[in-house]
Amino acid sequence: MVNSVGRHLEEAAYLAGLIDGDGSIYIRLKDRKGCKTKQVLIVVAVIQRSDKIEFLKNLQALWQIGRIRVRKDGIGEWYIQKRSEVKQLLQIVYPFLKLKKRQALICLKLVESLLHNDELDFGELEKSAREVVKMNLSKKSKLLQMSP
Amino acid sequence: MVNSVGRHLEEAAYLAGLIDGDGSIYIRLKDRKGCKTKQVLIVVAVIQRSDKIEFLKNLQALWQIGRIRVRKDGIGEWYIQKRSEVKQLLQIVYPFLKLKKRQALICLKLVESLLHNDELDFGELEKSAREVVKMNLSKKSKLLQMSP
């Protein structure tokens, strides 16, 4: 984790800019075999060409959270989905986010509820998940396709 | 322009993250009618969906440089190509860039030469322009297509 306070704030601001420009913050509701309720995944991810994977590894080393993988399509990804780490990361970047502030807040509240084992309203949750997906629409989608 | 020093550094770091994630720094060599030498354009640009154009306008207002336009494909763009402004912006973000540091340095040196009316070596310049284009290859290109 970054040490001096000024440096920490600048690195946090940089990360917020990177996530606003190119990252994803989203909720996934996953069916579970034999269960009525779904598994709730809250994910923060940053992607890069696989030849830039060192850059992602450096971010992971700096913040000491998340994992690095190379997706099937050859894109490198730094993804954070462990709940305590998602909470930590969103708290770090939240003050500096400009574009993805709202979905960060929704996900932060949700991850805190999950960490406290609060009972979830799955109707509300699906609404939030849909809302967050809509906010993540890609730049080129012109509001038609969905991204991430 | 941003006022307090700490705030300034955080905004500069945010902008560097945004440019690393989603911005372009490039050189364009444009033919000029009746001229043997080409026009040299050095551009820094950040794009967003046109419904997020307020975000780009706020950045422009904060840094007081560049222009906002909506491209023919409906994408909003904050682009900076006035040489003194390109120099100013690259100097602001350079200390914080991680991914696009090298092309920023090439463009910064070039824009300084142009502002000082130094004589240009067009062979070297084309080499630099090609190098910068290669660095800007998009994440999904897998080194085949070129971007921007």
mmCIF file of C-alpha atoms in Angstrom:
data_model
loop_
_atom_site.group_PDB
_atom_site.id
_atom_site.type_symbol
_atom_site.label_atom_id
_atom_site.label_comp_id
_atom_site.label_asym_id
_atom_site.label_seq_id
_atom_site.Cartn_x
_atom_site.Cartn_y
_atom_site.Cartn_z
ATOM 1 C CA MET A 1 0.000 0.000 0.000
ATOM 2 C CA VAL A 2 1.179 3.517 -0.783
ATOM 3 C CA ASN A 3 2.958 5.204 2.133
ATOM 4 C CA SER A 4 3.167 9.007 2.406
ATOM 5 C CA VAL A 5 -0.163 10.855 2.584
ATOM 6 C CA GLY A 6 0.367 13.194 -0.393
ATOM 7 C CA ARG A 7 1.613 10.350 -2.566
ATOM 8 C CA HIS A 8 -1.315 8.200 -1.442
ATOM 9 C CA LEU A 9 -3.841 10.867 -2.461
ATOM 10 C CA GLU A 10 -2.210 11.383 -5.844
ATOM 11 C CA GLU A 11 -2.131 7.629 -6.506
ATOM 12 C CA ALA A 12 -5.794 7.394 -5.429
ATOM 13 C CA ALA A 13 -6.718 10.287 -7.755
ATOM 14 C CA TYR A 14 -4.790 8.645 -10.612
ATOM 15 C CA LEU A 15 -6.628 5.373 -10.025
ATOM 16 C CA ALA A 16 -9.979 7.189 -9.987
ATOM 17 C CA GLY A 17 -9.146 8.791 -13.352
ATOM 18 C CA LEU A 18 -8.117 5.419 -14.756
ATOM 19 C CA ILE A 19 -11.334 3.755 -13.537
ATOM 20 C CA ASP A 20 -13.477 6.654 -14.805
ATOM 21 C CA GLY A 21 -11.798 6.402 -18.195
ATOM 22 C CA ASP A 22 -11.427 2.739 -18.626
ATOM 23 C CA GLY A 23 -12.547 0.743 -15.641
ATOM 24 C CA SER A 24 -15.758 -1.025 -14.699
ATOM 25 C CA ILE A 25 -17.671 -1.058 -11.441
ATOM 26 C CA TYR A 26 -20.562 -3.479 -11.577
ATOM 27 C CA ILE A 27 -22.850 -5.957 -9.846
ATOM 28 C CA ARG A 28 -23.363 -9.507 -11.137
ATOM 29 C CA LEU A 29 -26.179 -11.702 -9.914
ATOM 30 C CA LYS A 30 -25.218 -15.313 -10.505
ATOM 31 C CA ASP A 31 -27.585 -18.287 -10.334
ATOM 32 C CA ARG A 32 -26.578 -20.914 -7.768
ATOM 33 C CA LYS A 33 -27.393 -24.566 -8.333
ATOM 34 C CA GLY A 34 -30.205 -25.644 -6.042
ATOM 35 C CA CYS A 35 -30.611 -22.193 -4.512
ATOM 36 C CA LYS A 36 -33.494 -19.777 -4.845
ATOM 37 C CA THR A 37 -31.328 -16.748 -4.099
ATOM 38 C CA LYS A 38 -28.537 -15.645 -6.375
ATOM 39 C CA GLN A 39 -24.881 -15.111 -5.626
ATOM 40 C CA VAL A 40 -24.062 -11.391 -5.521
ATOM 41 C CA LEU A 41 -20.759 -10.383 -7.080
ATOM 42 C CA ILE A 42 -19.523 -6.799 -6.934
ATOM 43 C CA VAL A 43 -16.608 -6.251 -9.239
ATOM 44 C CA VAL A 44 -14.142 -3.475 -9.995
ATOM 45 C CA ALA A 45 -11.985 -4.156 -13.049
ATOM 46 C CA VAL A 46 -9.410 -2.407 -15.203
ATOM 47 C CA ILE A 47 -8.351 -3.891 -18.533
ATOM 48 C CA GLN A 48 -5.330 -3.434 -20.769
ATOM 49 C CA ARG A 49 -3.695 -5.067 -23.765
ATOM 50 C CA SER A 50 -1.847 -8.152 -22.550
ATOM 51 C CA ASP A 51 1.518 -6.577 -23.495
ATOM 52 C CA LYS A 52 0.766 -3.911 -20.874
ATOM 53 C CA ILE A 53 0.105 -6.446 -18.151
ATOM 54 C CA GLU A 54 3.116 -5.183 -16.146
ATOM 55 C CA PHE A 55 1.217 -1.931 -15.672
ATOM 56 C CA LEU A 56 -1.706 -3.848 -14.124
ATOM 57 C CA LYS A 57 0.652 -5.933 -11.990
ATOM 58 C CA ASN A 58 2.249 -2.720 -10.690
ATOM 59 C CA LEU A 59 -1.157 -1.344 -9.700
ATOM 60 C CA GLN A 60 -1.994 -4.588 -7.945
ATOM 61 C CA ALA A 61 1.355 -4.491 -6.113
ATOM 62 C CA LEU A 62 0.867 -0.843 -5.158
ATOM 63 C CA TRP A 63 -2.614 -1.340 -3.695
ATOM 64 C CA GLN A 64 -2.147 -4.991 -2.695
ATOM 65 C CA ILE A 65 -5.639 -6.003 -3.721
ATOM 66 C CA GLY A 66 -7.276 -7.962 -6.535
ATOM 67 C CA ARG A 67 -5.924 -10.429 -9.049
ATOM 68 C CA ILE A 68 -4.417 -10.305 -12.497
ATOM 69 C CA ARG A 69 -5.591 -12.573 -15.304
ATOM 70 C CA VAL A 70 -5.412 -12.777 -19.075
ATOM 71 C CA ARG A 71 -8.917 -13.241 -20.475
ATOM 72 C CA LYS A 72 -9.727 -15.674 -23.276
ATOM 73 C CA ASP A 73 -9.791 -12.758 -25.742
ATOM 74 C CA GLY A 74 -6.155 -11.952 -24.855
ATOM 75 C CA ILE A 75 -6.974 -8.849 -22.796
ATOM 76 C CA GLY A 76 -5.207 -8.412 -19.461
ATOM 77 C CA GLU A 77 -7.450 -7.640 -16.496
ATOM 78 C CA TRP A 78 -6.940 -6.459 -12.920
ATOM 79 C CA TYR A 79 -10.129 -7.487 -11.175
ATOM 80 C CA ILE A 80 -11.211 -7.051 -7.591
ATOM 81 C CA GLN A 81 -14.182 -9.029 -6.315
ATOM 82 C CA LYS A 82 -13.273 -10.069 -2.770
ATOM 83 C CA ARG A 83 -15.794 -8.030 -0.798
ATOM 84 C CA SER A 84 -13.418 -6.531 1.753
ATOM 85 C CA GLU A 85 -11.093 -5.500 -1.103
ATOM 86 C CA VAL A 86 -13.915 -4.026 -3.187
ATOM 87 C CA LYS A 87 -14.920 -1.952 -0.153
ATOM 88 C CA GLN A 88 -11.316 -0.853 0.406
ATOM 89 C CA LEU A 89 -10.785 0.117 -3.249
ATOM 90 C CA LEU A 90 -14.084 1.975 -3.601
ATOM 91 C CA GLN A 91 -13.366 3.928 -0.413
ATOM 92 C CA ILE A 92 -9.950 4.893 -1.819
ATOM 93 C CA VAL A 93 -11.192 6.148 -5.192
ATOM 94 C CA TYR A 94 -14.650 7.461 -4.243
ATOM 95 C CA PRO A 95 -13.568 11.017 -3.278
ATOM 96 C CA PHE A 96 -11.889 11.455 -6.670
ATOM 97 C CA LEU A 97 -14.325 9.754 -9.037
ATOM 98 C CA LYS A 98 -16.262 12.059 -11.341
ATOM 99 C CA LEU A 99 -17.991 9.806 -13.878
ATOM 100 C CA LYS A 100 -18.542 6.584 -11.950
ATOM 101 C CA LYS A 101 -19.266 8.129 -8.540
ATOM 102 C CA ARG A 102 -22.892 6.994 -8.473
ATOM 103 C CA GLN A 103 -22.275 3.350 -9.308
ATOM 104 C CA ALA A 104 -19.371 3.370 -6.818
ATOM 105 C CA LEU A 105 -21.716 4.587 -4.085
ATOM 106 C CA ILE A 106 -24.383 1.972 -4.918
ATOM 107 C CA CYS A 107 -21.745 -0.779 -4.879
ATOM 108 C CA LEU A 108 -20.125 0.537 -1.709
ATOM 109 C CA LYS A 109 -23.454 0.510 0.170
ATOM 110 C CA LEU A 110 -24.209 -2.961 -1.139
ATOM 111 C CA VAL A 111 -20.830 -4.405 -0.256
ATOM 112 C CA GLU A 112 -21.146 -2.979 3.262
ATOM 113 C CA SER A 113 -24.559 -4.646 3.650
ATOM 114 C CA LEU A 114 -23.098 -7.934 2.453
ATOM 115 C CA LEU A 115 -20.137 -7.674 4.818
ATOM 116 C CA HIS A 116 -22.566 -7.030 7.693
ATOM 117 C CA ASN A 117 -24.758 -9.948 6.584
ATOM 118 C CA ASP A 118 -27.762 -7.652 6.285
ATOM 119 C CA GLU A 119 -30.794 -9.245 4.715
ATOM 120 C CA LEU A 120 -30.987 -8.296 1.056
ATOM 121 C CA ASP A 121 -34.047 -7.231 -0.921
ATOM 122 C CA PHE A 122 -33.376 -9.057 -4.194
ATOM 123 C CA GLY A 123 -35.948 -6.973 -6.072
ATOM 124 C CA GLU A 124 -34.116 -3.788 -5.062
ATOM 125 C CA LEU A 125 -30.802 -5.470 -5.790
ATOM 126 C CA GLU A 126 -31.757 -6.404 -9.355
ATOM 127 C CA LYS A 127 -32.898 -2.814 -9.875
ATOM 128 C CA SER A 128 -29.512 -1.549 -8.656
ATOM 129 C CA ALA A 129 -27.656 -4.071 -10.825
ATOM 130 C CA ARG A 130 -29.609 -2.950 -13.892
ATOM 131 C CA GLU A 131 -29.017 0.695 -13.033
ATOM 132 C CA VAL A 132 -25.277 0.124 -12.682
ATOM 133 C CA VAL A 133 -25.117 -1.778 -16.000
ATOM 134 C CA LYS A 134 -26.873 1.144 -17.690
ATOM 135 C CA MET A 135 -24.317 3.574 -16.204
ATOM 136 C CA ASN A 136 -21.507 1.431 -17.579
ATOM 137 C CA LEU A 137 -22.780 1.608 -21.163
ATOM 138 C CA SER A 138 -19.774 1.894 -23.421
ATOM 139 C CA LYS A 139 -18.848 5.143 -25.142
ATOM 140 C CA LYS A 140 -19.526 3.752 -28.568
ATOM 141 C CA SER A 141 -22.791 2.055 -27.679
ATOM 142 C CA LYS A 142 -24.938 5.179 -28.107
ATOM 143 C CA LEU A 143 -27.151 3.705 -25.371
ATOM 144 C CA LEU A 144 -27.941 0.541 -27.349
ATOM 145 C CA GLN A 145 -25.476 -2.139 -26.329
ATOM 146 C CA MET A 146 -24.468 -2.958 -22.825
ATOM 147 C CA SER A 147 -21.023 -2.907 -21.301
ATOM 148 C CA PRO A 148 -18.810 -3.943 -19.448
ATOM 149 C CA MET B 1 -7.223 26.658 -13.459
ATOM 150 C CA VAL B 2 -7.212 24.679 -10.221
ATOM 151 C CA ASN B 3 -6.146 26.781 -7.205
ATOM 152 C CA SER B 4 -4.699 25.139 -4.075
ATOM 153 C CA VAL B 5 -1.521 23.125 -4.563
ATOM 154 C CA GLY B 6 -2.773 19.810 -3.083
ATOM 155 C CA ARG B 7 -6.022 20.009 -5.060
ATOM 156 C CA HIS B 8 -4.055 20.884 -8.194
ATOM 157 C CA LEU B 9 -1.844 17.802 -7.825
ATOM 158 C CA GLU B 10 -4.828 15.512 -7.224
ATOM 159 C CA GLU B 11 -6.670 16.920 -10.243
ATOM 160 C CA ALA B 12 -3.490 16.520 -12.324
ATOM 161 C CA ALA B 13 -3.115 12.905 -11.154
ATOM 162 C CA TYR B 14 -6.802 12.232 -11.928
ATOM 163 C CA LEU B 15 -6.353 13.653 -15.426
ATOM 164 C CA ALA B 16 -3.238 11.518 -15.973
ATOM 165 C CA GLY B 17 -5.223 8.408 -14.991
ATOM 166 C CA LEU B 18 -8.038 9.391 -17.328
ATOM 167 C CA ILE B 19 -5.623 9.991 -20.223
ATOM 168 C CA ASP B 20 -3.752 6.734 -19.512
ATOM 169 C CA GLY B 21 -7.041 4.857 -19.514
ATOM 170 C CA ASP B 22 -8.950 6.525 -22.233
ATOM 171 C CA GLY B 23 -7.115 9.442 -23.760
ATOM 172 C CA SER B 24 -4.916 9.872 -26.806
ATOM 173 C CA ILE B 25 -1.639 11.700 -27.226
ATOM 174 C CA TYR B 26 -0.550 11.738 -30.844
ATOM 175 C CA ILE B 27 1.191 13.488 -33.719
ATOM 176 C CA ARG B 28 -0.518 14.095 -37.055
ATOM 177 C CA LEU B 29 1.415 15.110 -40.139
ATOM 178 C CA LYS B 30 -0.960 16.834 -42.534
ATOM 179 C CA ASP B 31 -0.270 17.606 -46.188
ATOM 180 C CA ARG B 32 -0.482 21.300 -47.082
ATOM 181 C CA LYS B 33 -1.560 22.400 -50.540
ATOM 182 C CA GLY B 34 1.407 23.692 -52.513
ATOM 183 C CA CYS B 35 3.878 22.998 -49.692
ATOM 184 C CA LYS B 36 6.635 20.414 -49.572
ATOM 185 C CA THR B 37 6.654 20.270 -45.778
ATOM 186 C CA LYS B 38 3.725 18.983 -43.790
ATOM 187 C CA GLN B 39 1.731 20.663 -41.054
ATOM 188 C CA VAL B 40 2.580 19.155 -37.664
ATOM 189 C CA LEU B 41 -0.330 18.672 -35.289
ATOM 190 C CA ILE B 42 0.209 17.416 -31.760
ATOM 191 C CA VAL B 43 -3.050 16.443 -30.134
ATOM 192 C CA VAL B 44 -4.219 15.369 -26.695
ATOM 193 C CA ALA B 45 -7.820 14.145 -26.651
ATOM 194 C CA VAL B 46 -10.288 12.544 -24.258
ATOM 195 C CA ILE B 47 -13.552 11.099 -25.550
ATOM 196 C CA GLN B 48 -16.874 10.257 -23.926
ATOM 197 C CA ARG B 49 -20.417 9.373 -24.920
ATOM 198 C CA SER B 50 -22.173 12.568 -25.957
ATOM 199 C CA ASP B 51 -24.560 12.293 -22.972
ATOM 200 C CA LYS B 52 -21.485 12.675 -20.740
ATOM 201 C CA ILE B 53 -20.348 15.836 -22.474
ATOM 202 C CA GLU B 54 -20.867 17.883 -19.290
ATOM 203 C CA PHE B 55 -18.019 15.895 -17.762
ATOM 204 C CA LEU B 56 -15.726 16.972 -20.612
ATOM 205 C CA LYS B 57 -16.942 20.578 -20.377
ATOM 206 C CA ASN B 58 -16.136 20.567 -16.650
ATOM 207 C CA LEU B 59 -12.594 19.364 -17.353
ATOM 208 C CA GLN B 60 -12.165 22.058 -19.968
ATOM 209 C CA ALA B 61 -13.469 24.677 -17.524
ATOM 210 C CA LEU B 62 -11.185 23.392 -14.756
ATOM 211 C CA TRP B 63 -8.026 23.500 -16.852
ATOM 212 C CA GLN B 64 -9.128 26.284 -19.190
ATOM 213 C CA ILE B 65 -7.599 24.708 -22.264
ATOM 214 C CA GLY B 66 -8.797 22.925 -25.388
ATOM 215 C CA ARG B 67 -12.166 22.698 -27.075
ATOM 216 C CA ILE B 68 -15.222 20.497 -26.866
ATOM 217 C CA ARG B 69 -16.868 19.038 -29.959
ATOM 218 C CA VAL B 70 -19.294 16.277 -30.856
ATOM 219 C CA ARG B 71 -17.760 14.122 -33.592
ATOM 220 C CA LYS B 72 -19.724 12.880 -36.602
ATOM 221 C CA ASP B 73 -20.048 9.467 -34.934
ATOM 222 C CA GLY B 74 -21.836 11.095 -31.967
ATOM 223 C CA ILE B 75 -18.889 10.814 -29.562
ATOM 224 C CA GLY B 76 -18.045 13.842 -27.419
ATOM 225 C CA GLU B 77 -14.410 14.920 -27.486
ATOM 226 C CA TRP B 78 -12.229 17.299 -25.456
ATOM 227 C CA TYR B 79 -9.294 17.975 -27.721
ATOM 228 C CA ILE B 80 -6.254 20.143 -27.215
ATOM 229 C CA GLN B 81 -4.104 21.011 -30.214
ATOM 230 C CA LYS B 82 -3.060 24.648 -29.683
ATOM 231 C CA ARG B 83 0.662 24.206 -29.139
ATOM 232 C CA SER B 84 1.006 26.324 -26.003
ATOM 233 C CA GLU B 85 -1.946 24.450 -24.482
ATOM 234 C CA VAL B 86 -0.585 21.013 -25.449
ATOM 235 C CA LYS B 87 2.689 21.960 -23.755
ATOM 236 C CA GLN B 88 0.826 23.177 -20.652
ATOM 237 C CA LEU B 89 -1.332 20.043 -20.418
ATOM 238 C CA LEU B 90 1.527 17.595 -20.986
ATOM 239 C CA GLN B 91 3.605 19.360 -18.331
ATOM 240 C CA ILE B 92 0.684 19.039 -15.895
ATOM 241 C CA VAL B 93 0.071 15.317 -16.405
ATOM 242 C CA TYR B 94 3.600 14.116 -17.195
ATOM 243 C CA PRO B 95 4.711 13.469 -13.587
ATOM 244 C CA PHE B 96 1.672 11.227 -13.024
ATOM 245 C CA LEU B 97 1.393 9.335 -16.310
ATOM 246 C CA LYS B 98 2.291 5.657 -16.169
ATOM 247 C CA LEU B 99 1.204 4.175 -19.500
ATOM 248 C CA LYS B 100 1.544 7.107 -21.904
ATOM 249 C CA LYS B 101 4.647 8.699 -20.368
ATOM 250 C CA ARG B 102 6.872 7.973 -23.361
ATOM 251 C CA GLN B 103 4.581 9.420 -26.024
ATOM 252 C CA ALA B 104 3.948 12.423 -23.738
ATOM 253 C CA LEU B 105 7.701 13.051 -23.554
ATOM 254 C CA ILE B 106 8.151 12.736 -27.338
ATOM 255 C CA CYS B 107 5.242 15.132 -27.913
ATOM 256 C CA LEU B 108 6.446 17.551 -25.231
ATOM 257 C CA LYS B 109 9.929 17.775 -26.786
ATOM 258 C CA LEU B 110 8.411 18.243 -30.234
ATOM 259 C CA VAL B 111 5.949 20.928 -29.159
ATOM 260 C CA GLU B 112 8.774 22.809 -27.441
ATOM 261 C CA SER B 113 10.845 22.690 -30.651
ATOM 262 C CA LEU B 114 7.859 23.961 -32.629
ATOM 263 C CA LEU B 115 7.214 26.779 -30.146
ATOM 264 C CA HIS B 116 10.882 27.784 -30.433
ATOM 265 C CA ASN B 117 10.740 27.585 -34.247
ATOM 266 C CA ASP B 118 13.592 25.077 -34.274
ATOM 267 C CA GLU B 119 14.260 23.527 -37.660
ATOM 268 C CA LEU B 120 12.603 20.126 -37.866
ATOM 269 C CA ASP B 121 14.032 16.919 -39.273
ATOM 270 C CA PHE B 122 10.944 15.525 -41.030
ATOM 271 C CA GLY B 123 12.477 12.072 -41.340
ATOM 272 C CA GLU B 124 12.925 11.917 -37.570
ATOM 273 C CA LEU B 125 9.492 13.437 -37.085
ATOM 274 C CA GLU B 126 7.742 10.778 -39.167
ATOM 275 C CA LYS B 127 9.593 8.133 -37.179
ATOM 276 C CA SER B 128 8.348 9.709 -33.930
ATOM 277 C CA ALA B 129 4.785 9.977 -35.270
ATOM 278 C CA ARG B 130 4.803 6.292 -36.246
ATOM 279 C CA GLU B 131 6.263 5.348 -32.867
ATOM 280 C CA VAL B 132 3.557 7.300 -31.037
ATOM 281 C CA VAL B 133 0.782 5.742 -33.172
ATOM 282 C CA LYS B 134 2.157 2.308 -32.297
ATOM 283 C CA MET B 135 2.094 3.188 -28.587
ATOM 284 C CA ASN B 136 -1.537 4.242 -28.913
ATOM 285 C CA LEU B 137 -2.661 0.890 -30.324
ATOM 286 C CA SER B 138 -6.031 0.132 -28.834
ATOM 287 C CA LYS B 139 -6.500 -2.506 -26.150
ATOM 288 C CA LYS B 140 -8.607 -4.684 -28.380
ATOM 289 C CA SER B 141 -6.405 -4.378 -31.441
ATOM 290 C CA LYS B 142 -4.003 -7.144 -30.363
ATOM 291 C CA LEU B 143 -1.340 -5.100 -32.188
ATOM 292 C CA LEU B 144 -3.135 -5.357 -35.532
ATOM 293 C CA GLN B 145 -5.280 -2.280 -35.956
ATOM 294 C CA MET B 146 -4.225 1.241 -35.206
ATOM 295 C CA SER B 147 -5.770 3.739 -32.843
ATOM 296 C CA PRO B 148 -6.728 6.559 -32.566
#
